[in-house]
Short mmCIF file of C-alpha atoms in Angstrom, two decimals:
data_model
loop_
_atom_site.label_atom_id
_atom_site.label_comp_id
_atom_site.label_asym_id
_atom_site.label_seq_id
_atom_site.Cartn_x
_atom_site.Cartn_y
_atom_site.Cartn_z
CA GLN A 1 31.44 130.48 5.22
CA LYS A 2 34.63 132.33 4.52
CA GLU A 3 34.07 135.63 2.77
CA VAL A 4 36.19 138.40 1.37
CA GLU A 5 34.67 141.73 0.43
CA GLN A 6 36.16 144.20 -1.99
CA ASN A 7 34.77 147.26 -3.70
CA SER A 8 34.63 146.32 -7.37
CA GLY A 9 35.40 149.88 -8.49
CA PRO A 10 36.58 151.12 -10.84
CA LEU A 11 38.85 153.20 -8.68
CA SER A 12 40.25 156.03 -10.77
CA VAL A 13 43.35 157.95 -9.67
CA PRO A 14 45.59 160.40 -11.51
CA GLU A 15 49.14 159.43 -12.36
CA GLY A 16 51.47 160.05 -9.43
CA ALA A 17 48.75 159.82 -6.79
CA ILE A 18 48.37 157.20 -4.06
CA ALA A 19 45.89 154.43 -4.81
CA SER A 20 44.27 152.82 -1.78
CA LEU A 21 42.62 149.42 -2.14
CA ASN A 22 40.73 147.79 0.71
CA CYS A 23 39.50 144.37 1.61
CA THR A 24 37.53 143.01 4.58
CA TYR A 25 37.35 139.38 5.60
CA SER A 26 35.13 137.30 7.82
CA ASP A 27 37.36 134.77 9.59
CA ARG A 28 39.20 136.14 12.60
CA GLY A 29 41.40 133.06 12.67
CA SER A 30 43.08 133.67 9.36
CA GLN A 31 46.82 134.23 9.51
CA SER A 32 47.89 134.99 5.97
CA PHE A 33 46.78 137.59 3.46
CA PHE A 34 47.75 138.15 -0.12
CA TRP A 35 47.38 140.71 -2.87
CA TYR A 36 47.33 139.57 -6.49
CA ARG A 37 47.35 141.78 -9.56
CA GLN A 38 45.50 140.71 -12.70
CA TYR A 39 45.82 142.53 -16.00
CA SER A 40 42.85 142.28 -18.33
CA GLY A 41 42.71 138.86 -19.98
CA LYS A 42 45.73 137.59 -18.07
CA SER A 43 46.25 135.38 -15.05
CA PRO A 44 46.83 136.77 -11.55
CA GLU A 45 50.29 137.33 -10.17
CA LEU A 46 51.28 137.66 -6.53
CA ILE A 47 52.54 141.10 -5.58
CA MET A 48 52.42 141.18 -1.77
CA PHE A 49 51.71 139.00 1.23
CA ILE A 50 51.41 139.93 4.87
CA TYR A 51 51.11 137.81 7.99
CA SER A 52 51.50 140.28 10.86
CA ASN A 53 49.56 143.31 11.99
CA GLY A 54 50.94 146.57 10.73
CA ASP A 55 52.57 147.65 7.49
CA LYS A 56 54.78 145.85 5.02
CA GLU A 57 56.52 147.83 2.30
CA ASP A 58 57.92 146.63 -1.01
CA GLY A 59 58.96 149.38 -3.38
CA ARG A 60 55.91 151.47 -4.25
CA PHE A 61 53.57 148.98 -2.59
CA THR A 62 52.55 148.89 1.07
CA ALA A 63 50.27 146.24 2.52
CA GLN A 64 48.50 147.03 5.77
CA LEU A 65 46.85 144.47 8.02
CA ASN A 66 44.52 145.11 10.93
CA LYS A 67 43.36 141.81 12.37
CA ALA A 68 41.22 143.40 15.08
CA SER A 69 39.18 145.24 12.47
CA GLN A 70 39.47 142.41 9.94
CA TYR A 71 40.72 144.43 7.04
CA VAL A 72 43.72 144.42 4.81
CA SER A 73 44.67 147.18 2.42
CA LEU A 74 47.13 147.87 -0.36
CA LEU A 75 48.60 151.30 -1.01
CA ILE A 76 50.29 152.07 -4.31
CA ARG A 77 52.41 155.20 -4.21
CA ASP A 78 53.28 157.22 -7.29
CA SER A 79 50.67 155.35 -9.31
CA GLN A 80 51.55 154.70 -12.93
CA PRO A 81 49.31 153.89 -15.91
CA SER A 82 50.97 150.45 -15.92
CA ASP A 83 49.41 149.84 -12.49
CA SER A 84 45.97 149.81 -14.13
CA ALA A 85 44.66 146.32 -13.41
CA THR A 86 42.32 144.42 -11.14
CA TYR A 87 43.68 143.80 -7.64
CA LEU A 88 42.49 140.69 -5.85
CA CYS A 89 42.90 140.16 -2.14
CA ALA A 90 43.02 136.62 -0.83
CA TRP A 91 43.40 134.93 2.51
CA GLY A 92 43.62 131.61 4.26
CA ASN A 93 45.34 128.32 3.60
CA MET A 94 43.06 127.35 0.72
CA LEU A 95 42.90 130.79 -0.75
CA THR A 96 39.58 132.58 -0.69
CA PHE A 97 39.65 135.42 -3.21
CA GLY A 98 37.71 138.63 -3.21
CA GLY A 99 35.98 139.79 -6.37
CA GLY A 100 38.75 142.28 -7.07
CA THR A 101 38.95 146.06 -7.40
CA ARG A 102 39.61 147.51 -10.81
CA LEU A 103 42.16 150.31 -10.66
CA MET A 104 42.51 152.88 -13.43
CA VAL A 105 45.47 155.25 -13.37
CA LYS A 106 44.95 158.16 -15.73
CA PRO A 107 47.91 159.97 -17.29
CA SER B 1 63.24 127.92 -12.74
CA GLN B 2 59.66 126.77 -12.36
CA THR B 3 57.11 127.09 -15.14
CA ILE B 4 53.47 126.18 -15.51
CA HIS B 5 51.64 125.61 -18.77
CA GLN B 6 47.98 125.24 -19.58
CA TRP B 7 46.26 124.26 -22.77
CA PRO B 8 44.29 124.88 -24.75
CA ALA B 9 44.32 128.66 -24.31
CA THR B 10 40.91 129.16 -25.88
CA LEU B 11 38.08 126.84 -26.78
CA VAL B 12 34.46 127.07 -27.84
CA GLN B 13 32.35 124.03 -27.07
CA PRO B 14 28.67 123.16 -27.56
CA VAL B 15 26.46 122.35 -24.60
CA GLY B 16 26.65 118.66 -23.76
CA SER B 17 30.12 118.14 -25.20
CA PRO B 18 33.06 116.83 -23.15
CA LEU B 19 35.94 118.92 -21.83
CA SER B 20 39.57 118.30 -21.04
CA LEU B 21 41.94 121.02 -19.85
CA GLU B 22 45.50 120.13 -19.07
CA CYS B 23 48.10 121.74 -16.85
CA THR B 24 51.74 120.80 -16.31
CA VAL B 25 54.37 122.19 -14.01
CA GLU B 26 58.12 122.03 -14.60
CA GLY B 27 61.08 122.67 -12.37
CA THR B 28 59.60 121.59 -9.05
CA SER B 29 58.54 118.39 -7.32
CA ASN B 30 55.44 117.47 -5.34
CA PRO B 31 53.67 120.80 -5.74
CA ASN B 32 50.19 121.54 -4.51
CA LEU B 33 48.00 122.05 -7.58
CA TYR B 34 44.80 124.03 -7.96
CA TRP B 35 42.03 124.63 -10.49
CA TYR B 36 40.15 127.92 -10.25
CA ARG B 37 37.38 129.34 -12.40
CA GLN B 38 36.75 133.01 -12.97
CA ALA B 39 33.45 134.16 -14.44
CA ALA B 40 33.48 137.42 -16.40
CA GLY B 41 34.16 140.36 -14.07
CA ARG B 42 34.23 138.17 -11.00
CA GLY B 43 36.73 136.79 -8.52
CA LEU B 44 38.31 133.36 -8.48
CA GLN B 45 36.33 130.33 -7.41
CA LEU B 46 38.35 127.37 -6.16
CA LEU B 47 37.23 124.18 -7.92
CA PHE B 48 39.77 121.50 -7.02
CA TYR B 49 43.08 121.16 -5.26
CA SER B 50 45.57 118.34 -4.98
CA VAL B 51 48.43 117.67 -2.59
CA GLY B 52 49.70 114.59 -4.41
CA ILE B 53 49.19 112.03 -7.15
CA GLY B 54 45.63 110.73 -7.12
CA GLN B 55 44.64 113.02 -4.23
CA ILE B 56 41.89 115.40 -5.28
CA SER B 57 39.68 117.57 -3.11
CA SER B 58 36.60 119.25 -4.53
CA GLU B 59 35.43 122.57 -3.20
CA VAL B 60 32.28 123.02 -5.25
CA PRO B 61 29.95 120.18 -6.33
CA GLN B 62 29.30 120.40 -10.07
CA ASN B 63 29.65 118.48 -13.29
CA LEU B 64 33.43 118.93 -13.40
CA SER B 65 36.09 116.51 -12.23
CA ALA B 66 39.84 116.64 -11.82
CA SER B 67 42.62 114.10 -11.94
CA ARG B 68 46.32 114.09 -11.15
CA PRO B 69 47.85 111.12 -12.97
CA GLN B 70 51.42 112.33 -12.50
CA ASP B 71 53.15 114.51 -9.92
CA ARG B 72 53.22 117.60 -12.12
CA GLN B 73 50.14 117.06 -14.26
CA PHE B 74 46.64 118.22 -13.39
CA ILE B 75 43.63 117.67 -15.64
CA LEU B 76 40.17 119.21 -15.49
CA SER B 77 37.37 117.31 -17.21
CA SER B 78 33.69 117.24 -17.85
CA LYS B 79 31.54 114.63 -19.55
CA LYS B 80 28.79 117.09 -20.52
CA LEU B 81 29.29 120.85 -20.49
CA LEU B 82 26.65 123.29 -19.32
CA LEU B 83 26.25 126.93 -20.36
CA SER B 84 27.22 127.91 -16.82
CA ASP B 85 30.63 126.25 -17.27
CA SER B 86 31.79 129.15 -19.43
CA GLY B 87 34.64 131.08 -17.87
CA PHE B 88 38.36 131.54 -17.48
CA TYR B 89 39.97 128.44 -16.00
CA LEU B 90 43.20 128.86 -14.15
CA CYS B 91 45.63 126.24 -12.96
CA ALA B 92 48.06 127.17 -10.22
CA TRP B 93 50.86 125.54 -8.28
CA GLU B 94 52.25 126.14 -4.83
CA ARG B 95 55.24 124.83 -2.98
CA GLN B 96 54.43 122.33 -0.25
CA GLY B 97 54.21 124.30 2.98
CA ALA B 98 54.19 127.73 1.30
CA THR B 99 50.52 128.46 1.74
CA GLY B 100 48.92 131.11 -0.41
CA GLU B 101 51.82 131.89 -2.71
CA LEU B 102 50.29 130.63 -5.91
CA PHE B 103 51.81 130.73 -9.37
CA PHE B 104 49.20 130.69 -12.11
CA GLY B 105 49.24 129.35 -15.62
CA GLU B 106 48.19 131.43 -18.60
CA GLY B 107 44.58 130.32 -18.29
CA SER B 108 42.09 128.60 -20.58
CA ARG B 109 39.12 130.60 -21.75
CA LEU B 110 36.07 128.38 -22.29
CA THR B 111 32.91 129.48 -24.03
CA VAL B 112 30.00 127.05 -24.00
CA LEU B 113 27.34 127.74 -26.62
#
């Protein structure tokens, strides 16, 4: 069975710091990985996707994929209070979602 | 531009009552459509997905059903709700061939009492 593991948190970081969110997955054959952000009471929104090993940067966000170790991570630089949300990783063609990590950025 | 709408946004239903949640997409054709459920503090559980009119695949056996009567309309139903059906129901669409890039509706929060 496909599985995605995430630390539920909360992960608390001070404003301006780097937030590091991690996710491990079970299927070595998966090719595509996604990070969704979900504010409390709202629906998820896609913020990053990554298909290849290595890093992918988009503004303050960097996704990192290591297929050999079966993990994907999301780094948020210069964290802002507005980044406080739950971050869901997902993978596969029919998306399997992790339980999400709640991030709290404190001013 | 593409938009997705779900309704109702919130509903409270007694155990054993029927359910109908509706989702429509505008601005695109032949999308893949999904229904997910999210229990409080949990991740998303895929319930149904559809690649075309009348084509429904179920991921989790339960007392829910889905239908796609039109290309951009997706309906989630139940004949008799259970307490365990409570949750946040999310409809999402995806371009054909663009796997994993889902666009979610606003969600429908269901409480079964």
